[in-house]
Amino acid sequence: MDALNLLMQGFATAATPMNLLYAFIGVLLGTAVGVLPGIGPAMAVALLLPLTYGMEPTSAFIMFAGIYYGGMYGGSTTSILLNTPGESATVITAIEGHKMAKAGRAAQALATAAIGSFVAGTIGTALLVAFAPIVVQFAVSLGDPSYLAIIVLALVAVTAVLGSSKLRGFAALGLGLGIGLVGLDPITGQQRLVFGQPLLADGLDIVVVAVAIFAVGEALWIAAHLRRNPLKTIPVGRPWMGKSDWKRSWKPWLRGTAFGFPFGALPAGGAEVPTFLSYVTEKKLSKHPEEFGHGAIEGVAGPEAANNASAAGTLTPMLALGLPTNATAAVMLAAFVQYGIQPGPLLFQNEPELVWALIASLFIGNTLLLLINLPLAPLWAKLLKLPRPYLYSGILFFATLGAYAVNLQAFDLIILLVLGLLGFAMRRYGLPVLPLILGLILGPRAEESLRKSLQLSAGDISGLWSEPIAVTVYIFVALILAWPLVALAWRRFRPAAPAADSTSADLPPSPIFPSLSHHEDGRHVGEHAGGHAGRHAGEPFDVDRPVSADRPGNSEHPVSGERPGDRDRSENEHNHETRL
Amino acid sequence: MKTARLWLKGRSELGLAALLGVLGAVVLWDGLRLNTPYSQSDPVGPRTMPIIVASLLLVCAVLLAVNVIRGGQGEAEGGEDVDLTHPSDWRTVLPLLGAFVLNVLLIDVVGWVISGTILFWGSVWALGSRKYVRDGLISVALAVLTFYGFYLGLGIKLPAGLLAGVL
């Protein structure tokens, strides 16, 4: 087994005392930022990028790996103890997790989340080891036309499938592609979007852009809407589980992993759909369905495992194809570029030591997380009480410091400010951040592939679909783009399908904090409180506007026997027909 | 007049559409002024990508404007510490931006330790903390620690500015 040998070598690299220390620091930092409100793993990696310039790339990535998994773990702690999921991936965890915490079973909820994360992360990483080399083998045979097609697929999929408004997603993508254009044209050496400003000629530093969008934009946005009376945290002791908890958790862990990994590996899978599917499945299979909505442990174990397995799945296209599909992976990819490492299928050939040490450190980080975090949970809970002025000032302070340290020029801080304001506006008007970052990173690579493809065909445009794989991928792209029409046609021609499988009833009326509503599955918010319906999908949320309390489209409407995923999308279309 | 203002209220997103439109126009203008010497080795040329991006931005700008005029709205992003029930609090954001801009202007003149202190202290104040002494001490400590941390730990020499002889 070639992969196993390489993995063993990876362990040898990752297990040196220094690298173990970095893994440890990464796990601690990752969990801390995952727990802290307002900071996600993507922002953490972005903020740390400048600090790692002096480090060996391998050590830096070992630390990033720790942050990546640590952030996932920390997020679940917040959603269980605070009931305000910070990221979309932990929304489902909060439903049952917070109920358990309120019922005095916070320790068990945290324990099943932690152990489930460990199980799912370990299996997911093992699957990564198994699949990544296969994907690489397939990918190195791809020519430029196919590679271009795959990049287009990733961009379109992330933009059109995730998020609630496709139009706003594409606007964000356009912004990212535009930022990616700044600098010298790689082939003719002409300046593009430089405006005679010599400091722009080298292009915008990806680190500065990432810090601006993730850290400055976020801090300003939160500052504008800072909650003045912080939410109550439920105190917790050391997590533990009883025998019956184990018995009820282990199957959901495995099933959640099975949902999570493939979705994470897809170009636009994300963690929302698999966590949701896992929740619905567990509810159906549970012997205690009546507990759902009142703190059922299966409802924490399954989605948490799905979340972490999807995080591992995301790394498959990231490492094997150089295609990031979530924000943290995108920033990590930016780090590769920063170190002058070419991401993509050749990564495994050119930097085997780095890649396998990174994968090995995922196993190590995952184990460290379990060992460190079970005893430290009470401490993490205390972190939630950090005074907010310090927290958000700190983010601005370190964002400034990091962006300045890259080139030691105040000009970068002006860029930071301008793009930070852009990040603010994007959050205000619901433009998703991910398409922007992906456009920025993948745009230049798409252009390169485009030019190489047509170079091969001597300018004949049919060179773009000269490879069968490219054709297949473009068909997928067309399907994704045409999906709303397909769904519409489906509904029109099969109106009489029996409403046998209405998934909406599976979700309990949830008191989850409004942030739930900004996902596709936000519908259950509309379900439980008419007054909240306005929050749904951010409809009349602008306070300047008279709030029309109950939009009819928001509340539950019976939908014929579609799969939950379909329903998500079709309902989305329905709600947002005015919003495209 | 009044109705026009009422209509515009809650449609501030039109400004975003305008921004997209302007950016699209700029990208297009900049792209069209590039030379494209015909060459066998680069039939695509440097113009193509800017034109694609500009078209995307312009189409999005138009569709977004139509969407907003017809009553569509982007959903503001939520979060743990985000309370969307009140409007954007400019009395927090503007001082925060002020502290940030002050740092940009000062950093090369007075050095990181002083400008960083101002940045942190100003931000904490803007965000509502009124424990001036504690905030000040923490600000100075952070600025000094990061200065030495970067210098000793990473070999990055942040500007010392006015304190050049002291630090």
XYZ file of C-alpha atoms in Angstrom:
747
model
C 0.000 0.000 0.000
C 1.674 3.084 -1.281
C -0.615 5.555 0.416
C -0.104 3.854 3.772
C 3.651 4.070 3.482
C 3.454 7.726 2.621
C 1.075 8.267 5.480
C 3.527 6.621 7.871
C 6.228 8.967 6.633
C 3.771 11.788 7.175
C 3.362 10.669 10.764
C 7.121 10.643 11.154
C 7.245 14.269 9.990
C 4.257 15.385 11.996
C 5.292 13.692 15.217
C 8.485 15.621 15.823
C 8.256 17.544 19.092
C 8.137 20.924 17.346
C 5.385 19.885 14.961
C 3.429 18.252 17.768
C 3.669 21.560 19.571
C 2.303 23.367 16.530
C -0.516 20.856 16.266
C -1.255 21.442 19.942
C -1.225 25.235 19.507
C -3.421 24.909 16.434
C -5.963 22.766 18.238
C -6.090 25.123 21.214
C -6.355 28.222 19.043
C -8.898 26.589 16.768
C -11.121 25.584 19.651
C -10.767 29.013 21.248
C -11.772 30.859 18.099
C -14.496 28.326 17.444
C -15.906 29.005 20.892
C -15.474 32.761 20.724
C -18.380 34.414 19.046
C -17.546 36.394 15.949
C -14.412 34.488 15.021
C -14.598 31.479 12.791
C -11.844 29.133 11.673
C -11.546 30.953 8.324
C -10.881 34.230 10.054
C -8.481 32.569 12.468
C -6.385 31.085 9.671
C -6.467 34.413 7.820
C -5.303 36.287 10.903
C -2.549 33.770 11.559
C -1.218 33.711 8.006
C 1.153 36.644 8.480
C 2.496 35.119 11.692
C 3.486 31.941 9.923
C 5.693 33.509 7.286
C 8.792 32.704 9.220
C 7.731 29.105 9.735
C 8.351 26.008 7.666
C 5.317 25.493 5.414
C 4.848 22.019 6.862
C 4.672 23.330 10.419
C 2.329 26.103 9.390
C -0.045 23.659 7.736
C 0.071 21.339 10.706
C -1.081 24.268 12.793
C -3.777 25.180 10.261
C -5.023 21.599 10.321
C -5.418 21.883 14.079
C -7.305 25.139 13.697
C -9.528 23.612 11.046
C -10.743 20.736 13.190
C -10.555 22.714 16.423
C -12.828 25.365 14.996
C -15.458 22.775 14.141
C -15.345 21.439 17.668
C -15.469 24.871 19.289
C -18.480 25.843 17.225
C -20.518 23.013 18.666
C -19.652 24.059 22.214
C -21.038 27.512 21.546
C -24.214 26.265 19.997
C -24.877 23.865 22.856
C -24.142 26.268 25.703
C -25.350 29.495 24.143
C -27.972 28.405 21.636
C -26.677 30.825 19.053
C -24.987 28.889 16.336
C -22.292 31.057 14.868
C -21.882 29.129 11.691
C -24.353 27.375 9.537
C -22.771 23.998 10.182
C -23.753 23.939 13.850
C -27.293 25.173 13.455
C -28.794 21.713 13.688
C -26.619 20.792 16.671
C -28.104 23.708 18.560
C -31.657 22.401 18.187
C -31.270 19.403 20.465
C -27.962 20.378 22.044
C -29.242 23.459 23.745
C -32.360 21.661 24.924
C -30.140 19.043 26.522
C -28.056 21.738 28.173
C -31.144 23.406 29.559
C -32.337 20.099 30.937
C -29.063 19.758 32.832
C -27.492 17.391 30.341
C -24.932 19.810 28.916
C -22.117 17.460 29.927
C -23.593 14.622 27.889
C -24.335 16.863 24.918
C -20.756 18.125 24.863
C -19.408 14.631 25.308
C -21.386 13.121 22.464
C -20.436 16.079 20.268
C -16.753 15.714 21.129
C -16.542 11.945 20.788
C -18.746 12.017 17.698
C -16.477 14.634 16.170
C -13.499 12.458 16.930
C -15.069 9.360 15.409
C -16.303 11.203 12.319
C -13.081 13.151 11.909
C -10.973 10.014 12.137
C -13.112 8.016 9.721
C -13.353 11.033 7.426
C -9.597 11.498 7.393
C -9.141 7.800 6.692
C -11.516 8.146 3.749
C -9.475 11.126 2.621
C -6.360 8.939 2.652
C -8.197 6.340 0.603
C -9.794 8.659 -1.930
C -7.372 11.526 -2.424
C -4.763 9.455 -4.318
C -7.490 8.088 -6.596
C -8.757 11.585 -7.320
C -5.197 12.729 -7.953
C -4.593 9.884 -10.370
C -7.697 10.879 -12.235
C -6.835 14.572 -12.051
C -3.291 14.420 -13.425
C -4.701 12.949 -16.607
C -6.904 16.004 -17.088
C -5.956 18.525 -19.709
C -6.485 22.253 -19.438
C -9.980 22.207 -20.975
C -11.208 19.731 -18.348
C -9.468 21.589 -15.570
C -11.125 24.814 -16.677
C -14.482 23.055 -16.723
C -13.954 21.760 -13.186
C -13.023 25.218 -11.925
C -16.138 26.634 -13.573
C -18.177 23.873 -11.939
C -16.753 24.681 -8.498
C -17.431 28.387 -8.892
C -20.949 27.919 -10.217
C -21.832 25.226 -7.717
C -20.680 27.188 -4.678
C -22.372 30.313 -5.961
C -25.649 28.835 -7.083
C -26.265 26.101 -4.565
C -25.158 27.590 -1.272
C -26.756 30.704 0.085
C -30.268 31.848 -0.381
C -29.998 34.291 -3.258
C -28.242 33.155 -6.421
C -28.179 36.668 -7.796
C -26.306 37.952 -4.778
C -23.985 34.968 -4.945
C -23.047 35.774 -8.525
C -22.566 39.430 -7.637
C -20.092 38.356 -4.939
C -18.389 36.043 -7.423
C -18.013 38.947 -9.867
C -16.429 41.073 -7.165
C -13.949 38.323 -6.322
C -13.035 37.731 -9.962
C -12.575 41.476 -10.376
C -10.233 41.701 -7.395
C -8.326 38.755 -8.837
C -7.715 40.697 -12.061
C -5.754 43.465 -10.374
C -2.087 43.344 -11.308
C -0.004 42.340 -14.280
C -1.427 40.160 -16.982
C 0.705 37.005 -16.671
C 1.287 36.588 -20.400
C 1.569 40.020 -21.981
C 2.723 41.792 -18.843
C 0.227 44.606 -19.257
C -1.232 46.255 -16.184
C -4.854 45.509 -15.423
C -6.908 47.602 -12.995
C -3.712 49.150 -11.663
C -4.633 52.788 -12.397
C -1.006 53.863 -12.490
C -0.614 52.922 -8.830
C 2.708 51.091 -8.577
C 1.712 49.412 -5.336
C -1.176 47.706 -7.132
C 0.981 46.347 -9.927
C 1.835 43.185 -8.027
C -1.820 42.479 -7.461
C -3.636 42.483 -4.169
C -2.142 40.292 -1.521
C -4.577 37.426 -0.903
C -3.777 37.609 2.799
C -4.782 41.248 2.931
C -8.006 40.551 1.040
C -8.868 37.562 3.226
C -8.163 39.464 6.437
C -10.190 42.425 5.177
C -13.219 40.400 4.164
C -13.222 37.890 7.014
C -11.887 39.915 9.938
C -12.388 43.644 9.353
C -15.713 43.291 7.570
C -17.004 40.935 10.253
C -15.806 43.076 13.171
C -17.374 46.214 11.700
C -20.587 44.373 10.964
C -20.872 42.990 14.467
C -19.944 46.372 15.933
C -22.852 47.914 14.063
C -25.256 45.411 15.520
C -23.630 44.508 18.784
C -25.970 42.791 21.156
C -25.938 44.976 24.234
C -27.113 42.386 26.695
C -25.034 39.281 26.082
C -26.798 35.978 26.059
C -26.779 33.723 29.056
C -24.355 30.862 29.053
C -25.204 27.593 30.667
C -22.422 26.575 33.054
C -21.040 23.109 32.553
C -18.834 20.627 34.306
C -16.661 17.978 32.781
C -18.340 16.241 29.845
C -19.172 12.580 30.362
C -21.613 10.035 29.065
C -23.493 7.217 30.693
C -23.907 3.755 29.277
C -27.260 4.491 27.676
C -25.870 7.653 26.083
C -23.129 5.606 24.423
C -25.673 3.120 23.254
C -27.799 5.823 21.706
C -24.877 7.724 20.202
C -22.693 5.307 18.321
C -25.031 4.564 15.449
C -25.857 8.235 14.811
C -22.115 8.956 14.771
C -21.549 6.449 12.008
C -24.601 7.436 10.018
C -23.688 11.113 10.357
C -20.223 10.350 9.047
C -21.732 8.579 6.067
C -23.823 11.640 5.279
C -21.103 14.163 5.898
C -18.090 12.939 3.971
C -19.574 12.706 0.459
C -21.328 16.048 0.796
C -18.143 17.691 1.969
C -16.248 16.255 -0.984
C -18.745 17.611 -3.514
C -18.015 21.011 -5.009
C -20.906 22.623 -3.191
C -21.856 20.081 -0.575
C -21.127 22.125 2.489
C -22.170 21.019 5.942
C -25.745 22.293 6.068
C -27.411 19.622 3.976
C -25.717 16.591 5.584
C -26.315 17.843 9.140
C -29.927 18.381 8.271
C -30.269 14.972 6.605
C -28.623 13.344 9.581
C -31.030 15.029 11.958
C -34.067 13.935 9.988
C -32.744 10.385 9.703
C -32.002 10.095 13.400
C -35.425 11.358 14.232
C -36.987 8.746 12.017
C -34.880 5.864 13.277
C -34.922 6.813 16.938
C -36.630 4.648 19.512
C -37.405 7.817 21.410
C -38.884 10.110 18.756
C -40.853 11.880 21.453
C -37.621 13.209 22.916
C -36.792 15.090 19.747
C -37.405 18.730 20.348
C -36.747 18.245 24.050
C -33.101 17.306 23.939
C -32.544 13.967 22.232
C -28.918 12.907 22.288
C -29.169 11.349 18.816
C -29.989 14.789 17.456
C -26.632 16.035 18.691
C -24.531 12.976 17.908
C -25.602 12.569 14.279
C -25.364 16.148 13.002
C -22.107 16.785 14.863
C -20.548 13.734 13.248
C -21.913 14.804 9.852
C -20.420 18.246 10.355
C -16.948 16.943 11.076
C -17.010 14.279 8.387
C -17.962 16.959 5.894
C -14.985 19.024 7.066
C -12.745 16.068 6.271
C -14.495 15.526 2.955
C -13.850 19.123 1.959
C -10.142 18.454 2.136
C -10.349 15.844 -0.630
C -10.949 18.280 -3.530
C -8.836 20.887 -1.743
C -5.723 18.733 -1.654
C -6.286 16.606 -4.742
C -7.596 19.235 -7.158
C -6.702 22.511 -5.519
C -10.398 23.324 -5.274
C -11.525 24.688 -1.930
C -15.234 24.426 -1.212
C -15.532 26.147 2.117
C -14.113 29.342 3.494
C -11.459 27.796 5.714
C -10.189 25.575 2.919
C -10.100 28.633 0.655
C -7.919 30.544 3.081
C -5.668 27.515 3.553
C -5.319 27.346 -0.213
C -4.392 31.017 -0.230
C -1.673 30.046 2.221
C -0.337 27.437 -0.213
C -0.092 30.134 -2.864
C 1.609 32.423 -0.390
C 4.294 29.839 0.222
C 4.791 29.473 -3.508
C 3.310 25.981 -3.455
C 1.212 25.204 -6.497
C -2.079 23.707 -5.365
C -3.729 21.137 -7.576
C -3.167 17.568 -8.626
C 0.584 17.967 -8.812
C 0.728 18.826 -5.123
C 0.920 15.155 -4.193
C 3.851 14.679 -6.557
C 5.743 17.848 -5.822
C 5.199 18.149 -2.096
C 4.437 14.652 -0.854
C 6.077 15.327 2.466
C 3.953 18.377 3.129
C 0.686 16.764 2.052
C 1.143 13.569 4.020
C 2.374 15.408 7.098
C -0.735 17.557 6.841
C -2.980 14.498 6.598
C -1.160 12.770 9.444
C -1.537 15.866 11.562
C -5.264 15.733 10.963
C -5.316 12.385 12.772
C -3.086 13.767 15.490
C -5.072 16.972 15.845
C -8.297 15.049 16.063
C -6.973 12.901 18.888
C -5.509 15.910 20.682
C -8.883 17.607 20.465
C -10.553 14.768 22.271
C -7.858 14.523 24.941
C -7.621 18.249 25.569
C -11.178 19.299 25.242
C -13.020 16.898 27.458
C -11.252 18.238 30.547
C -11.134 21.824 29.306
C -14.824 22.266 28.520
C -15.578 24.365 31.623
C -12.735 26.686 30.675
C -14.062 27.104 27.157
C -17.447 27.964 28.585
C -15.795 30.787 30.526
C -14.275 32.115 27.329
C -17.776 32.976 26.202
C -17.810 35.693 28.833
C -14.949 37.688 27.389
C -16.036 41.350 27.258
C -17.121 42.095 23.713
C -15.321 45.451 23.326
C -12.020 43.667 23.917
C -12.908 40.818 21.606
C -13.805 42.931 18.600
C -11.110 45.524 19.182
C -8.693 42.651 19.355
C -9.861 41.357 15.980
C -9.349 44.785 14.408
C -5.991 45.174 16.138
C -4.611 41.859 14.950
C -6.128 42.256 11.491
C -4.315 45.564 11.121
C -1.119 44.148 12.491
C -1.231 41.112 10.215
C -2.035 43.048 7.061
C 0.654 45.584 7.834
C 3.287 42.991 8.634
C 2.998 41.420 5.167
C 4.743 44.270 3.371
C 5.220 46.913 6.073
C 3.387 49.536 4.084
C 0.488 51.681 5.208
C -0.986 51.356 1.721
C -2.054 47.804 2.531
C -4.046 49.179 5.445
C -5.990 51.417 3.080
C -6.798 48.348 0.961
C -7.726 46.583 4.188
C -10.121 49.361 5.082
C -11.721 49.633 1.641
C -12.236 45.876 1.347
C -13.318 45.736 5.001
C -16.080 48.197 4.157
C -16.949 46.037 1.180
C -17.151 43.059 3.546
C -19.445 45.095 5.772
C -21.716 45.982 2.859
C -21.789 42.355 1.749
C -22.969 41.238 5.167
C -25.516 44.007 5.274
C -27.023 43.121 1.920
C -26.690 39.376 2.067
C -23.884 38.856 -0.429
C -22.169 35.603 0.537
C -18.454 35.862 1.233
C -17.415 32.461 -0.065
C -17.939 33.127 -3.818
C -15.809 36.249 -3.519
C -12.878 34.409 -1.981
C -13.216 31.518 -4.414
C -13.409 33.899 -7.355
C -10.311 35.677 -6.148
C -8.348 32.439 -5.805
C -9.698 30.471 -8.736
C -10.221 33.345 -11.183
C -6.576 33.693 -12.208
C -6.285 29.912 -12.511
C -9.393 29.767 -14.683
C -7.926 32.423 -16.942
C -4.679 30.512 -17.227
C -6.492 27.304 -18.176
C -8.683 29.171 -20.626
C -5.715 30.667 -22.409
C -3.803 27.390 -22.458
C -6.828 25.490 -23.804
C -7.311 27.870 -26.686
C -3.608 27.994 -27.303
C -3.703 24.243 -27.869
C -6.594 24.566 -30.279
C -5.009 27.583 -32.001
C -7.856 29.864 -31.080
C -10.653 27.518 -32.076
C -13.304 27.883 -29.406
C -14.288 24.231 -29.681
C -11.006 23.553 -27.890
C -12.916 24.255 -24.697
C -14.926 21.066 -25.027
C -12.344 18.948 -26.741
C -12.156 16.491 -23.838
C -15.003 14.192 -22.844
C -14.603 15.049 -19.165
C -14.956 18.732 -19.940
C -18.195 18.019 -21.773
C -19.569 15.995 -18.861
C -18.653 18.700 -16.387
C -20.267 21.425 -18.476
C -23.459 19.372 -18.557
C -23.398 19.394 -14.763
C -22.862 23.145 -14.779
C -25.828 23.559 -17.107
C -27.943 21.341 -14.871
C -27.076 23.382 -11.788
C -27.903 26.609 -13.555
C -31.119 25.216 -14.991
C -32.155 23.551 -11.759
C -34.794 26.135 -10.802
C -36.524 25.539 -14.131
C -36.333 21.787 -13.720
C -37.788 22.020 -10.224
C -40.550 24.248 -11.489
C -41.425 21.860 -14.278
C -41.378 18.953 -11.838
C -43.823 20.670 -9.577
C -46.089 21.633 -12.394
C -46.287 18.197 -13.922
C -46.515 16.187 -10.733
C -48.791 18.246 -8.559
C -50.748 15.286 -7.280
C -47.924 13.352 -5.667
C -48.926 12.200 -2.216
C -47.553 14.313 0.595
C -46.198 11.252 2.284
C -42.827 12.508 3.220
C -43.200 15.964 4.516
C -39.914 16.574 6.216
C -40.987 19.825 7.727
C -42.881 18.029 10.426
C -39.664 16.402 11.506
C -38.210 19.575 12.794
C -39.383 20.727 16.136
C -40.592 24.229 16.615
C -37.294 25.718 17.383
C -36.496 28.621 19.590
C -33.191 28.881 17.890
C -31.836 32.178 17.506
C -32.684 33.971 14.339
C -29.383 33.140 12.815
C -30.982 29.878 11.933
C -32.997 31.650 9.388
C -30.152 32.433 7.162
C -29.826 28.999 5.810
C -31.782 27.118 3.369
C -33.414 25.184 6.130
C -34.449 28.329 7.832
C -38.024 27.445 7.267
C -38.648 26.116 10.724
C -38.249 29.554 12.093
C -41.145 30.709 10.052
C -42.962 27.661 11.260
C -43.037 28.422 14.899
C -43.629 32.061 15.265
C -45.493 34.280 12.951
C -43.828 37.259 14.491
C -40.457 35.917 13.588
C -41.423 35.153 10.097
C -40.145 38.482 9.016
C -36.689 37.303 9.913
C -36.935 34.433 7.595
C -34.459 34.661 4.838
C -33.984 38.231 5.783
C -37.088 39.378 4.069
C -38.309 42.588 5.559
C -35.543 42.759 7.965
C -34.494 46.241 7.314
C -35.754 48.157 10.265
C -36.350 51.168 8.136
C -39.074 49.216 6.536
C -42.457 48.476 7.947
C -42.298 44.881 8.970
C -45.019 42.891 7.433
C -45.342 40.378 10.159
C -46.488 37.382 8.289
C -45.471 36.732 4.799
C -47.636 33.919 3.611
C -44.844 32.383 1.638
C -42.764 31.838 4.711
C -44.781 29.525 6.752
C -44.850 25.904 6.103
C -46.651 24.696 3.090
C -47.183 21.081 2.314
C -44.963 19.912 -0.422
C -45.398 16.826 -2.403
C -43.176 13.814 -1.928
C -39.828 15.262 -2.762
C -36.544 14.539 -1.202
C -35.615 16.986 1.537
C -32.919 18.494 -0.608
C -35.359 19.186 -3.398
C -37.704 20.689 -1.011
C -35.053 23.007 0.316
C -34.358 24.282 -3.070
C -37.836 24.416 -4.435
C -39.147 26.171 -1.404
C -36.310 28.525 -1.638
C -37.252 29.344 -5.138
C -40.713 29.840 -3.958
C -39.879 32.226 -1.217
C -37.450 34.170 -3.184
C -39.130 34.380 -6.474
C -38.913 38.109 -6.211
C -35.283 37.862 -5.322
C -34.234 35.587 -8.116
C -41.284 64.078 -3.095
C -42.306 62.492 0.127
C -43.486 59.347 -1.540
C -40.247 59.170 -3.460
C -38.301 59.304 -0.231
C -40.522 56.699 1.349
C -40.025 54.493 -1.665
C -36.292 54.857 -1.492
C -36.259 53.934 2.183
C -35.426 50.279 2.599
C -34.063 50.255 -0.910
C -30.571 51.353 0.047
C -29.486 48.170 -1.666
C -29.841 50.093 -4.918
C -26.581 51.726 -3.865
C -24.963 48.302 -3.932
C -26.362 47.691 -7.411
C -24.911 51.030 -8.473
C -21.548 50.075 -6.994
C -21.581 46.803 -8.930
C -22.481 48.723 -12.070
C -19.679 51.233 -11.596
C -17.160 48.494 -10.873
C -18.332 46.595 -13.948
C -17.937 49.708 -16.086
C -14.449 50.348 -14.682
C -13.348 46.773 -15.347
C -14.751 46.976 -18.872
C -13.089 50.335 -19.603
C -9.790 49.129 -18.204
C -10.017 45.884 -20.147
C -10.794 47.538 -23.466
C -7.803 49.815 -23.282
C -5.420 46.815 -23.226
C -3.448 46.006 -26.362
C -4.101 42.639 -27.866
C -1.321 41.933 -30.295
C -2.487 38.906 -32.226
C -0.268 36.042 -31.445
C -0.466 32.363 -32.145
C 0.688 31.594 -28.639
C -2.073 33.551 -26.896
C -5.236 33.695 -28.981
C -7.344 34.626 -25.958
C -5.406 37.721 -25.051
C -5.496 39.778 -21.872
C -8.867 41.369 -22.656
C -11.134 38.351 -22.550
C -11.199 37.742 -18.813
C -11.856 41.403 -17.912
C -14.692 41.466 -20.414
C -16.244 38.312 -18.941
C -15.922 39.680 -15.403
C -17.285 43.085 -16.398
C -20.278 41.475 -18.093
C -20.977 39.405 -15.001
C -20.810 42.499 -12.789
C -22.990 44.576 -15.100
C -25.619 41.859 -15.490
C -25.686 41.370 -11.711
C -25.998 45.128 -11.219
C -29.021 45.337 -13.517
C -30.705 42.225 -12.118
C -30.061 43.354 -8.558
C -31.545 46.767 -9.266
C -34.632 45.158 -10.807
C -34.858 42.764 -7.920
C -34.640 45.524 -5.320
C -37.134 47.720 -7.142
C -39.551 44.812 -7.144
C -39.163 44.516 -3.400
C -36.411 41.955 -3.000
C -33.952 42.272 -0.169
C -30.706 40.636 0.783
C -30.725 38.917 4.120
C -28.420 40.531 6.627
C -25.989 38.111 8.207
C -26.701 36.918 11.725
C -24.297 35.686 14.364
C -23.782 35.068 18.057
C -23.269 38.684 18.986
C -25.386 40.186 16.251
C -28.693 41.694 17.186
C -30.481 42.526 13.984
C -33.466 44.080 15.695
C -31.808 47.451 15.790
C -30.499 49.332 12.747
C -26.833 49.782 12.028
C -25.364 51.699 14.929
C -23.254 54.351 13.265
C -22.246 55.855 16.581
C -20.219 52.707 17.146
C -19.010 52.165 13.611
C -17.850 55.707 12.809
C -15.528 56.103 15.838
C -14.264 52.600 15.118
C -13.442 53.616 11.560
C -11.910 56.795 12.962
C -9.538 54.792 15.148
C -8.658 52.648 12.163
C -7.956 55.598 9.862
C -5.938 57.340 12.569
C -3.747 54.263 12.777
C -3.261 54.231 8.993
C -2.213 57.876 9.036
C -0.001 57.617 12.074
C 1.693 54.260 11.801
C 4.586 55.353 9.616
C 5.048 58.589 11.556
C 4.764 57.733 15.228
C 5.376 53.986 14.979
C 3.334 50.896 15.755
C 3.518 51.061 19.527
C 1.810 54.432 19.696
C -0.545 54.007 16.756
C -1.465 50.492 17.802
C -2.250 51.709 21.303
C -4.489 54.388 19.850
C -6.141 51.824 17.595
C -6.975 49.391 20.364
C -7.903 51.978 22.957
C -10.045 53.865 20.469
C -11.791 50.699 19.306
C -12.546 49.572 22.837
C -13.944 53.006 23.588
C -16.019 52.990 20.423
C -17.419 49.600 21.342
C -18.622 50.940 24.653
C -16.030 50.185 27.319
C -15.543 53.081 29.711
C -12.864 51.693 32.012
C -10.298 54.118 30.710
C -7.361 53.096 32.873
C -7.710 49.364 32.414
C -8.361 49.785 28.702
C -5.324 52.036 28.350
C -3.051 49.604 30.170
C -4.231 46.693 28.060
C -3.762 48.745 24.877
C -0.193 49.680 25.723
C 0.617 46.144 26.795
C -0.771 44.675 23.553
C 1.069 47.152 21.354
C 4.396 46.676 23.133
C 4.066 42.893 23.281
C 3.228 42.589 19.601
C 6.100 44.925 18.719
C 8.623 42.759 20.528
C 6.879 39.549 19.600
C 7.167 40.347 15.912
C 10.716 41.547 16.253
C 12.065 38.717 18.381
C 9.798 35.910 17.298
C 9.340 36.541 13.592
C 12.161 38.909 12.721
C 9.668 41.451 11.395
C 10.631 44.956 12.383
C 7.516 47.035 12.882
C 8.188 50.764 12.725
C 9.342 52.198 16.050
C 8.642 55.784 14.977
C 8.920 58.353 17.738
C 10.074 55.758 20.211
C 12.959 54.680 17.990
C 15.566 55.168 20.673
C 13.509 53.808 23.514
C 12.410 50.430 22.150
